[in-house]
């Protein structure tokens, strides 16, 4: 058990390896895509649609401008398929005639002088016939006559267990409500960007900021008509992603590639400025959840009934897999015999929504956890006691029908969080505070949850991930995999896993740059899978390399790093290969029915309990975090400081989701507050003591029992904070962000009803 109160300096850093990418980022020597200097480079810009869907009738280029100086690409210039390769080919690389949302890419321009691009865009007139009735609301889309896609539904899932309708007839106590969560901008520190250049050997090379190089490679192959041997994708230093650079880099890469091909091979640099990035790239899916929870008088859950819908925007993109994870996590870590979760991804005329840390689970978990507190209040039961009574234990059946083995720590992590946070003492203190004549009220709120790591169900089997380890004559070992460092610490963690497995110092292991001509496809850097899934493959490959060196290179079972290097040299001088590969093999008990949503959805779940302490000003209704306890069972922390950083960062994003981040839409469904000046996120002034508690039971599917961490901390902050506010203010909050204006209205409504 590790507990890290307050700031990161509370961690003993001396016992942990330093981040391999730390110094270059601290001293500013890391090279991001926009830092790359090229000769004869041309800069690119995008012409976009203005209406919220419709038809492009004509594009008029002002003859007063000399267009011969520009490289111009339209849909007619696409040599391959005019569709972004993802789950479905429904999104065009460039609009030809019909479009579904404002801000779609219509044409591309390139010029040696960036200022000329702004001038050129102002000299183009696009004549559009707009949709008569664009749709921006989930429930409006579900009953609208206007069809973006059949029934305006991309995907319709049903997770069902037992008989909810019968349980409702017999229920002793129930609550219902409708909960709404907003979109959320990833706001990575580095905007999106790509460089395309035709190499001397005829290979089209793409460098850029991305999470998933092989996604980009597949999209380029389809769009350009070139085969993979003629394409090369290289990840540059990436300044944050949080899911926002999972699918959209494929679009930017295709745009840059098309300009490079038409220019005859000139280097093309396409970098988004912040406002454009915020307006057109995918964000977290907004959601609407209609929830019913029922229990007997003892507080035992009798049914969970949820209608969960997410706004997918104008194209399918990743909405089905986001919805899938949201549905699977919707019933929480609770024992319940009767569950019905209907999930729908709905088409609207917003720009497409996409991946964001948590991947659908924060939306459905918010509704459930706020609902659990409502149910506790109706039962006159403490929220912690209601959860304690219903949390899963080993031997229980999960919401998806899986028999839980010993790797179930929902109860344990709740008790740890309650103890570390001094939950009951704080509760009594706050009740006393609220009866006194203070200008503020205080509350404490709780959320318990679990998050599955890796791709859902058979997803990892479908990916068939591979990693390579290459030993060199000097004993240096190179990790070859397609997983990317984007600020989360993977470049350090993966090297650490290999070094420990090889019993070598970390200086003798390095992670190769992610370049699709060199590294195999080890799957995308998403879904908290890198440490758990890819790390396990690296550990497996390291063992294979040691076996090879011992059997063929004369390496003893106990060795020094010098002896390891000598064995490598002997083998290579003998013309023996020192390249080993490891491929993914699913756990033997990993059985999942995708159609029925039944079975074991994930190889490992991490378990968590979050407790938020808040203070609300009675006059202004501003909410301040007093303290936050984040307790989670994560199997094994490979690098505790990096794990702590991941959790702290996720909690801060969750605080923003709960209190501050409010995406505003203009009349054509595009983000209106597209600047750091008016899209409000938490600052250091908003973050009070944050205590991270790690429980390590070592039963995960990763190295030494590690589990995924990155998604988990996004799930719990919003419901914990809202539950704390509800307790303090005696109001019901159905949506986030819980901004002062909304709390003021709720307070007035509550007073009027009394």
Tab-separated table of N, CA, C and O in Angstrom, residues 181-295:
chain	number	residue	atom	x	y	z
A	181	UNK	N	-24.331	15.072	-19.274
A	181	UNK	CA	-22.918	15.459	-19.203
A	181	UNK	C	-22.545	16.173	-20.495
A	181	UNK	O	-23.077	15.869	-21.561
A	182	UNK	N	-21.617	17.126	-20.423
A	182	UNK	CA	-21.303	17.945	-21.589
A	182	UNK	C	-20.178	17.350	-22.417
A	182	UNK	O	-19.577	16.335	-22.058
A	183	UNK	N	-19.882	18.030	-23.498
A	183	UNK	CA	-18.654	17.742	-24.208
A	183	UNK	C	-17.489	18.269	-23.371
A	183	UNK	O	-17.685	19.038	-22.429
A	184	UNK	N	-16.308	17.833	-23.702
A	184	UNK	CA	-15.106	18.306	-23.007
A	184	UNK	C	-13.955	18.313	-23.997
A	184	UNK	O	-13.762	17.362	-24.763
A	185	UNK	N	-13.206	19.381	-23.992
A	185	UNK	CA	-12.065	19.535	-24.896
A	185	UNK	C	-10.811	18.928	-24.253
A	185	UNK	O	-10.519	19.170	-23.079
A	186	UNK	N	-10.062	18.129	-25.023
A	186	UNK	CA	-8.850	17.502	-24.483
A	186	UNK	C	-7.802	18.543	-24.083
A	186	UNK	O	-7.076	18.375	-23.121
A	187	UNK	N	-7.705	19.606	-24.851
A	187	UNK	CA	-6.793	20.719	-24.573
A	187	UNK	C	-5.363	20.245	-24.300
A	187	UNK	O	-4.717	20.651	-23.340
A	188	UNK	N	-4.889	19.359	-25.146
A	188	UNK	CA	-3.482	18.948	-25.084
A	188	UNK	C	-2.604	20.176	-25.291
A	188	UNK	O	-2.998	21.166	-25.912
A	189	UNK	N	-1.397	20.122	-24.764
A	189	UNK	CA	-0.544	21.308	-24.760
A	189	UNK	C	-0.064	21.677	-26.168
A	189	UNK	O	0.203	22.840	-26.457
A	190	UNK	N	0.016	20.700	-27.066
A	190	UNK	CA	0.498	20.949	-28.436
A	190	UNK	C	-0.626	20.708	-29.429
A	190	UNK	O	-1.173	19.609	-29.507
A	191	UNK	N	-1.007	21.719	-30.221
A	191	UNK	CA	-2.050	21.491	-31.236
A	191	UNK	C	-1.627	20.443	-32.256
A	191	UNK	O	-0.447	20.073	-32.365
A	192	UNK	N	-2.599	19.977	-33.029
A	192	UNK	CA	-2.353	18.926	-34.007
A	192	UNK	C	-1.535	19.450	-35.191
A	192	UNK	O	-1.657	20.611	-35.577
A	193	UNK	N	-0.744	18.568	-35.769
A	193	UNK	CA	0.034	18.978	-36.922
A	193	UNK	C	0.738	17.816	-37.592
A	193	UNK	O	1.037	16.799	-36.957
A	194	UNK	N	0.999	17.973	-38.903
A	194	UNK	CA	1.675	16.946	-39.703
A	194	UNK	C	2.597	17.595	-40.730
A	194	UNK	O	2.358	18.711	-41.198
A	195	UNK	N	3.633	16.844	-41.080
A	195	UNK	CA	4.518	17.199	-42.191
A	195	UNK	C	4.511	16.040	-43.177
A	195	UNK	O	4.612	14.872	-42.773
A	196	UNK	N	4.377	16.351	-44.453
A	196	UNK	CA	4.457	15.328	-45.506
A	196	UNK	C	5.601	15.689	-46.444
A	196	UNK	O	5.751	16.853	-46.834
A	197	UNK	N	6.395	14.693	-46.804
A	197	UNK	CA	7.510	14.919	-47.716
A	197	UNK	C	7.745	13.664	-48.547
A	197	UNK	O	7.675	12.539	-48.030
A	198	UNK	N	7.982	13.856	-49.818
A	198	UNK	CA	8.286	12.738	-50.708
A	198	UNK	C	9.786	12.511	-50.688
A	198	UNK	O	10.567	13.371	-51.111
A	199	UNK	N	10.222	11.375	-50.152
A	199	UNK	CA	11.646	11.086	-50.035
A	199	UNK	C	12.263	10.815	-51.412
A	199	UNK	O	11.551	10.553	-52.394
A	200	UNK	N	13.586	10.840	-51.461
A	200	UNK	CA	14.292	10.590	-52.722
A	200	UNK	C	14.007	9.203	-53.280
A	200	UNK	O	14.065	8.983	-54.497
A	201	UNK	N	13.695	8.243	-52.387
A	201	UNK	CA	13.409	6.879	-52.840
A	201	UNK	C	11.953	6.703	-53.269
A	201	UNK	O	11.513	5.582	-53.549
A	202	UNK	N	11.211	7.819	-53.308
A	202	UNK	CA	9.813	7.750	-53.739
A	202	UNK	C	8.827	7.418	-52.644
A	202	UNK	O	7.616	7.356	-52.899
A	203	UNK	N	9.301	7.202	-51.416
A	203	UNK	CA	8.413	6.901	-50.292
A	203	UNK	C	7.842	8.198	-49.738
A	203	UNK	O	8.570	9.172	-49.528
A	204	UNK	N	6.544	8.220	-49.528
A	204	UNK	CA	5.883	9.378	-48.940
A	204	UNK	C	5.966	9.259	-47.427
A	204	UNK	O	5.430	8.336	-46.824
A	205	UNK	N	6.660	10.206	-46.821
A	205	UNK	CA	6.893	10.179	-45.376
A	205	UNK	C	5.996	11.198	-44.684
A	205	UNK	O	5.891	12.347	-45.109
A	206	UNK	N	5.373	10.756	-43.585
A	206	UNK	CA	4.532	11.626	-42.766
A	206	UNK	C	5.101	11.654	-41.354
A	206	UNK	O	5.276	10.615	-40.716
A	207	UNK	N	5.423	12.844	-40.872
A	207	UNK	CA	5.854	13.033	-39.488
A	207	UNK	C	4.790	13.837	-38.768
A	207	UNK	O	4.269	14.817	-39.327
A	208	UNK	N	4.488	13.459	-37.515
A	208	UNK	CA	3.486	14.259	-36.832
A	208	UNK	C	3.195	13.839	-35.414
A	208	UNK	O	3.744	12.871	-34.880
A	209	UNK	N	2.300	14.604	-34.822
A	209	UNK	CA	1.858	14.409	-33.448
A	209	UNK	C	0.686	13.440	-33.465
A	209	UNK	O	-0.364	13.744	-34.038
A	210	UNK	N	0.853	12.280	-32.830
A	210	UNK	CA	-0.178	11.230	-32.978
A	210	UNK	C	-0.075	10.204	-31.870
A	210	UNK	O	0.958	10.054	-31.215
A	211	UNK	N	-1.142	9.443	-31.699
A	211	UNK	CA	-1.190	8.315	-30.775
A	211	UNK	C	-1.054	6.971	-31.494
A	211	UNK	O	-0.550	6.016	-30.907
A	212	UNK	N	-1.538	6.886	-32.721
A	212	UNK	CA	-1.735	5.583	-33.372
A	212	UNK	C	-1.146	5.596	-34.785
A	212	UNK	O	-1.889	5.782	-35.769
A	213	UNK	N	0.165	5.407	-34.937
A	213	UNK	CA	0.788	5.488	-36.267
A	213	UNK	C	0.193	4.541	-37.291
A	213	UNK	O	0.105	4.891	-38.474
A	214	UNK	N	-0.217	3.352	-36.871
A	214	UNK	CA	-0.757	2.403	-37.852
A	214	UNK	C	-2.176	2.783	-38.286
A	214	UNK	O	-2.605	2.408	-39.374
A	215	UNK	N	-2.923	3.508	-37.470
A	215	UNK	CA	-4.177	4.081	-37.947
A	215	UNK	C	-3.899	5.042	-39.098
A	215	UNK	O	-4.589	5.044	-40.124
A	216	UNK	N	-2.880	5.889	-38.891
A	216	UNK	CA	-2.510	6.873	-39.914
A	216	UNK	C	-2.050	6.160	-41.182
A	216	UNK	O	-2.427	6.545	-42.296
A	217	UNK	N	-1.253	5.125	-41.022
A	217	UNK	CA	-0.755	4.381	-42.181
A	217	UNK	C	-1.905	3.783	-42.981
A	217	UNK	O	-1.939	3.881	-44.221
A	218	UNK	N	-2.862	3.180	-42.307
A	218	UNK	CA	-4.009	2.585	-42.996
A	218	UNK	C	-4.825	3.635	-43.731
A	218	UNK	O	-5.288	3.418	-44.859
A	219	UNK	N	-5.009	4.797	-43.091
A	219	UNK	CA	-5.780	5.868	-43.728
A	219	UNK	C	-5.068	6.401	-44.961
A	219	UNK	O	-5.697	6.678	-45.995
A	220	UNK	N	-3.761	6.550	-44.875
A	220	UNK	CA	-2.979	7.036	-46.019
A	220	UNK	C	-3.039	6.060	-47.189
A	220	UNK	O	-3.167	6.458	-48.352
A	221	UNK	N	-2.933	4.779	-46.898
A	221	UNK	CA	-2.978	3.764	-47.947
A	221	UNK	C	-4.300	3.849	-48.707
A	221	UNK	O	-4.325	3.806	-49.940
A	222	UNK	N	-5.403	4.004	-47.978
A	222	UNK	CA	-6.705	4.064	-48.627
A	222	UNK	C	-6.883	5.358	-49.416
A	222	UNK	O	-7.411	5.350	-50.532
A	223	UNK	N	-6.436	6.465	-48.862
A	223	UNK	CA	-6.665	7.771	-49.492
A	223	UNK	C	-5.755	8.017	-50.694
A	223	UNK	O	-6.213	8.503	-51.733
A	224	UNK	N	-4.481	7.684	-50.550
A	224	UNK	CA	-3.518	7.995	-51.613
A	224	UNK	C	-3.460	6.932	-52.698
A	224	UNK	O	-2.962	7.196	-53.799
A	225	UNK	N	-3.929	5.723	-52.393
A	225	UNK	CA	-3.811	4.635	-53.355
A	225	UNK	C	-2.432	4.010	-53.378
A	225	UNK	O	-2.183	3.069	-54.150
A	226	UNK	N	-1.519	4.493	-52.540
A	226	UNK	CA	-0.183	3.911	-52.450
A	226	UNK	C	-0.226	2.685	-51.546
A	226	UNK	O	-1.061	2.588	-50.645
A	227	UNK	N	0.686	1.743	-51.784
A	227	UNK	CA	0.745	0.601	-50.875
A	227	UNK	C	1.640	0.948	-49.685
A	227	UNK	O	2.360	1.949	-49.691
A	228	UNK	N	1.615	0.104	-48.680
A	228	UNK	CA	2.332	0.416	-47.435
A	228	UNK	C	3.838	0.520	-47.635
A	228	UNK	O	4.522	1.228	-46.879
A	229	UNK	N	4.378	-0.156	-48.635
A	229	UNK	CA	5.814	-0.042	-48.904
A	229	UNK	C	6.186	1.337	-49.430
A	229	UNK	O	7.364	1.711	-49.416
A	230	UNK	N	5.213	2.070	-49.887
A	230	UNK	CA	5.460	3.415	-50.418
A	230	UNK	C	5.119	4.508	-49.407
A	230	UNK	O	5.166	5.690	-49.742
A	231	UNK	N	4.807	4.092	-48.174
A	231	UNK	CA	4.393	5.039	-47.141
A	231	UNK	C	5.214	4.833	-45.877
A	231	UNK	O	5.601	3.706	-45.543
A	232	UNK	N	5.464	5.913	-45.177
A	232	UNK	CA	6.228	5.862	-43.930
A	232	UNK	C	5.611	6.862	-42.959
A	232	UNK	O	5.446	8.033	-43.289
A	233	UNK	N	5.270	6.399	-41.765
A	233	UNK	CA	4.677	7.261	-40.742
A	233	UNK	C	5.605	7.283	-39.535
A	233	UNK	O	5.971	6.228	-39.000
A	234	UNK	N	5.972	8.483	-39.100
A	234	UNK	CA	6.905	8.661	-37.989
A	234	UNK	C	6.265	9.583	-36.950
A	234	UNK	O	5.831	10.688	-37.280
A	235	UNK	N	6.232	9.115	-35.709
A	235	UNK	CA	5.702	9.960	-34.636
A	235	UNK	C	6.780	10.899	-34.140
A	235	UNK	O	7.886	10.485	-33.801
A	236	UNK	N	6.469	12.192	-34.118
A	236	UNK	CA	7.360	13.160	-33.506
A	236	UNK	C	7.014	13.285	-32.025
A	236	UNK	O	6.007	12.748	-31.566
A	237	UNK	N	7.848	13.979	-31.282
A	237	UNK	CA	7.525	14.256	-29.876
A	237	UNK	C	6.108	14.823	-29.821
A	237	UNK	O	5.778	15.760	-30.543
A	238	UNK	N	5.289	14.222	-28.972
A	238	UNK	CA	3.859	14.567	-28.950
A	238	UNK	C	3.505	15.206	-27.620
A	238	UNK	O	3.673	14.597	-26.565
A	239	UNK	N	2.995	16.418	-27.694
A	239	UNK	CA	2.669	17.181	-26.496
A	239	UNK	C	1.257	16.955	-26.019
A	239	UNK	O	0.393	17.829	-26.122
A	240	UNK	N	0.993	15.767	-25.502
A	240	UNK	CA	-0.324	15.458	-24.956
A	240	UNK	C	-1.297	14.989	-26.008
A	240	UNK	O	-1.153	15.278	-27.198
A	241	UNK	N	-2.299	14.234	-25.576
A	241	UNK	CA	-3.291	13.691	-26.511
A	241	UNK	C	-4.620	13.406	-25.816
A	241	UNK	O	-5.664	13.868	-26.238
A	242	UNK	N	-4.600	12.558	-24.764
A	242	UNK	CA	-5.802	12.207	-23.994
A	242	UNK	C	-6.903	11.601	-24.858
A	242	UNK	O	-8.087	11.698	-24.534
A	243	UNK	N	-6.543	10.979	-25.977
A	243	UNK	CA	-7.530	10.430	-26.906
A	243	UNK	C	-7.770	11.324	-28.096
A	243	UNK	O	-8.236	10.868	-29.143
A	244	UNK	N	-7.456	12.608	-27.973
A	244	UNK	CA	-7.739	13.555	-29.046
A	244	UNK	C	-6.861	13.399	-30.265
A	244	UNK	O	-7.154	13.965	-31.321
A	245	UNK	N	-5.787	12.617	-30.143
A	245	UNK	CA	-4.916	12.370	-31.289
A	245	UNK	C	-4.938	10.892	-31.672
A	245	UNK	O	-3.962	10.346	-32.178
A	246	UNK	N	-6.098	10.266	-31.419
A	246	UNK	CA	-6.276	8.865	-31.815
A	246	UNK	C	-6.689	8.762	-33.275
A	246	UNK	O	-6.028	8.108	-34.080
A	247	UNK	N	-7.798	9.397	-33.644
A	247	UNK	CA	-8.301	9.230	-35.003
A	247	UNK	C	-8.080	10.447	-35.894
A	247	UNK	O	-7.856	10.305	-37.092
A	248	UNK	N	-8.114	11.654	-35.330
A	248	UNK	CA	-8.057	12.840	-36.186
A	248	UNK	C	-6.721	13.020	-36.917
A	248	UNK	O	-6.700	13.544	-38.037
A	249	UNK	N	-5.582	12.606	-36.352
A	249	UNK	CA	-4.332	12.723	-37.115
A	249	UNK	C	-4.376	12.044	-38.479
A	249	UNK	O	-3.658	12.454	-39.398
A	250	UNK	N	-5.220	11.037	-38.633
A	250	UNK	CA	-5.354	10.388	-39.943
A	250	UNK	C	-5.851	11.378	-40.989
A	250	UNK	O	-5.418	11.359	-42.147
A	251	UNK	N	-6.766	12.262	-40.597
A	251	UNK	CA	-7.305	13.260	-41.525
A	251	UNK	C	-6.222	14.258	-41.912
A	251	UNK	O	-6.014	14.559	-43.097
A	252	UNK	N	-5.514	14.791	-40.912
A	252	UNK	CA	-4.482	15.798	-41.190
A	252	UNK	C	-3.364	15.183	-42.027
A	252	UNK	O	-2.829	15.823	-42.939
A	253	UNK	N	-3.010	13.942	-41.729
A	253	UNK	CA	-1.968	13.266	-42.503
A	253	UNK	C	-2.383	13.107	-43.960
A	253	UNK	O	-1.571	13.327	-44.878
A	254	UNK	N	-3.624	12.725	-44.190
A	254	UNK	CA	-4.106	12.598	-45.573
A	254	UNK	C	-4.088	13.946	-46.282
A	254	UNK	O	-3.695	14.032	-47.458
A	255	UNK	N	-4.473	14.999	-45.590
A	255	UNK	CA	-4.464	16.327	-46.193
A	255	UNK	C	-3.047	16.749	-46.578
A	255	UNK	O	-2.804	17.230	-47.693
A	256	UNK	N	-2.112	16.575	-45.661
A	256	UNK	CA	-0.721	16.946	-45.951
A	256	UNK	C	-0.160	16.096	-47.089
A	256	UNK	O	0.553	16.597	-47.971
A	257	UNK	N	-0.496	14.814	-47.080
A	257	UNK	CA	0.001	13.903	-48.117
A	257	UNK	C	-0.517	14.299	-49.493
A	257	UNK	O	0.244	14.293	-50.482
A	258	UNK	N	-1.792	14.635	-49.589
A	258	UNK	CA	-2.371	15.018	-50.883
A	258	UNK	C	-1.693	16.267	-51.438
A	258	UNK	O	-1.421	16.363	-52.644
A	259	UNK	N	-1.393	17.226	-50.581
A	259	UNK	CA	-0.696	18.435	-51.026
A	259	UNK	C	0.726	18.122	-51.470
A	259	UNK	O	1.209	18.656	-52.478
A	260	UNK	N	1.407	17.254	-50.728
A	260	UNK	CA	2.780	16.891	-51.098
A	260	UNK	C	2.816	16.180	-52.449
A	260	UNK	O	3.699	16.436	-53.281
A	261	UNK	N	1.861	15.299	-52.679
A	261	UNK	CA	1.811	14.582	-53.955
A	261	UNK	C	1.529	15.534	-55.107
A	261	UNK	O	2.168	15.451	-56.168
A	262	UNK	N	0.616	16.468	-54.893
A	262	UNK	CA	0.275	17.385	-55.988
A	262	UNK	C	1.379	18.409	-56.236
A	262	UNK	O	1.536	18.909	-57.358
A	263	UNK	N	2.151	18.717	-55.178
A	263	UNK	CA	3.220	19.706	-55.333
A	263	UNK	C	4.440	19.141	-56.045
A	263	UNK	O	5.380	19.880	-56.339
A	264	UNK	N	4.431	17.830	-56.261
A	264	UNK	CA	5.597	17.205	-56.880
A	264	UNK	C	6.632	16.764	-55.875
A	264	UNK	O	7.755	16.417	-56.245
A	265	UNK	N	6.259	16.783	-54.596
A	265	UNK	CA	7.181	16.266	-53.584
A	265	UNK	C	7.716	17.295	-52.628
A	265	UNK	O	8.538	16.970	-51.768
A	266	UNK	N	7.292	18.548	-52.727
A	266	UNK	CA	7.755	19.565	-51.784
A	266	UNK	C	7.283	19.218	-50.373
A	266	UNK	O	6.184	18.689	-50.189
A	267	UNK	N	8.095	19.523	-49.359
A	267	UNK	CA	7.647	19.289	-47.989
A	267	UNK	C	6.451	20.182	-47.655
A	267	UNK	O	6.462	21.376	-47.956
A	268	UNK	N	5.454	19.590	-47.051
A	268	UNK	CA	4.241	20.324	-46.676
A	268	UNK	C	4.095	20.284	-45.167
A	268	UNK	O	4.151	19.211	-44.553
A	269	UNK	N	3.898	21.451	-44.561
A	269	UNK	CA	3.689	21.541	-43.110
A	269	UNK	C	2.268	22.050	-42.868
A	269	UNK	O	1.917	23.151	-43.278
A	270	UNK	N	1.474	21.210	-42.205
A	270	UNK	CA	0.085	21.558	-41.885
A	270	UNK	C	-0.069	21.513	-40.369
A	270	UNK	O	-0.170	20.433	-39.768
A	271	UNK	N	-0.058	22.685	-39.749
A	271	UNK	CA	-0.142	22.805	-38.292
A	271	UNK	C	-1.373	23.632	-37.945
A	271	UNK	O	-1.546	24.742	-38.447
A	272	UNK	N	-2.219	23.098	-37.081
A	272	UNK	CA	-3.412	23.841	-36.664
A	272	UNK	C	-3.049	24.873	-35.603
A	272	UNK	O	-2.277	24.596	-34.685
A	273	UNK	N	-3.615	26.076	-35.723
A	273	UNK	CA	-3.551	27.004	-34.607
A	273	UNK	C	-4.629	26.608	-33.604
A	273	UNK	O	-5.539	25.846	-33.906
A	274	UNK	N	-4.500	27.114	-32.370
A	274	UNK	CA	-5.308	26.591	-31.275
A	274	UNK	C	-6.813	26.687	-31.545
A	274	UNK	O	-7.565	25.746	-31.289
A	275	UNK	N	-7.269	27.814	-32.059
A	275	UNK	CA	-8.704	27.969	-32.277
A	275	UNK	C	-9.250	26.965	-33.271
A	275	UNK	O	-10.317	26.372	-33.060
A	276	UNK	N	-8.531	26.757	-34.379
A	276	UNK	CA	-8.970	25.779	-35.367
A	276	UNK	C	-8.990	24.386	-34.761
A	276	UNK	O	-9.925	23.606	-34.975
A	277	UNK	N	-7.960	24.066	-33.997
A	277	UNK	CA	-7.887	22.758	-33.350
A	277	UNK	C	-9.113	22.538	-32.464
A	277	UNK	O	-9.764	21.485	-32.522
A	278	UNK	N	-9.461	23.524	-31.656
A	278	UNK	CA	-10.588	23.367	-30.738
A	278	UNK	C	-11.924	23.292	-31.468
A	278	UNK	O	-12.846	22.607	-31.024
A	279	UNK	N	-12.037	23.976	-32.586
A	279	UNK	CA	-13.321	23.990	-33.313
A	279	UNK	C	-13.597	22.690	-34.057
A	279	UNK	O	-14.745	22.257	-34.130
A	280	UNK	N	-12.581	22.080	-34.648
A	280	UNK	CA	-12.870	21.011	-35.611
A	280	UNK	C	-12.466	19.613	-35.155
A	280	UNK	O	-12.916	18.629	-35.748
A	281	UNK	N	-11.623	19.477	-34.131
A	281	UNK	CA	-11.186	18.137	-33.736
A	281	UNK	C	-12.173	17.521	-32.746
A	281	UNK	O	-12.913	18.238	-32.065
A	282	UNK	N	-12.207	16.205	-32.631
A	282	UNK	CA	-13.192	15.538	-31.760
A	282	UNK	C	-12.978	15.847	-30.288
A	282	UNK	O	-11.851	16.060	-29.832
A	283	UNK	N	-14.062	15.827	-29.534
A	283	UNK	CA	-14.059	16.044	-28.093
A	283	UNK	C	-14.809	14.888	-27.421
A	283	UNK	O	-15.276	13.977	-28.098
A	284	UNK	N	-14.928	14.982	-26.096
A	284	UNK	CA	-15.708	13.980	-25.376
A	284	UNK	C	-17.165	14.039	-25.821
A	284	UNK	O	-17.723	15.121	-26.014
A	285	UNK	N	-17.792	12.870	-25.954
A	285	UNK	CA	-19.201	12.798	-26.334
A	285	UNK	C	-20.097	13.366	-25.233
A	285	UNK	O	-20.018	12.931	-24.081
A	286	UNK	N	-20.971	14.312	-25.552
A	286	UNK	CA	-22.030	14.670	-24.595
A	286	UNK	C	-22.947	13.464	-24.391
A	286	UNK	O	-23.061	12.598	-25.270
A	287	UNK	N	-23.612	13.419	-23.251
A	287	UNK	CA	-24.493	12.274	-22.992
A	287	UNK	C	-25.771	12.714	-22.291
A	287	UNK	O	-25.833	13.764	-21.655
A	288	UNK	N	-26.778	11.865	-22.435
A	288	UNK	CA	-28.045	11.993	-21.723
A	288	UNK	C	-28.416	10.620	-21.195
A	288	UNK	O	-28.486	9.661	-21.958
A	289	UNK	N	-28.646	10.522	-19.894
A	289	UNK	CA	-28.931	9.231	-19.281
A	289	UNK	C	-30.211	9.296	-18.471
A	289	UNK	O	-30.324	10.100	-17.531
A	290	UNK	N	-31.168	8.470	-18.830
A	290	UNK	CA	-32.386	8.301	-18.022
A	290	UNK	C	-32.164	7.073	-17.144
A	290	UNK	O	-31.896	5.980	-17.648
A	291	UNK	N	-32.250	7.275	-15.841
A	291	UNK	CA	-31.850	6.243	-14.886
A	291	UNK	C	-32.974	5.933	-13.907
A	291	UNK	O	-33.652	6.834	-13.414
A	292	UNK	N	-33.142	4.624	-13.626
A	292	UNK	CA	-33.984	4.175	-12.516
A	292	UNK	C	-33.159	3.201	-11.676
A	292	UNK	O	-32.533	2.287	-12.221
A	293	UNK	N	-33.151	3.420	-10.372
A	293	UNK	CA	-32.479	2.504	-9.451
A	293	UNK	C	-33.487	2.055	-8.411
A	293	UNK	O	-34.232	2.881	-7.862
A	294	UNK	N	-33.500	0.762	-8.122
A	294	UNK	CA	-34.414	0.241	-7.121
A	294	UNK	C	-33.704	-0.619	-6.099
A	294	UNK	O	-32.732	-1.319	-6.422
A	295	UNK	N	-34.180	-0.578	-4.858
A	295	UNK	CA	-33.591	-1.374	-3.780
A	295	UNK	C	-34.678	-1.765	-2.789
A	295	UNK	O	-35.768	-1.187	-2.765
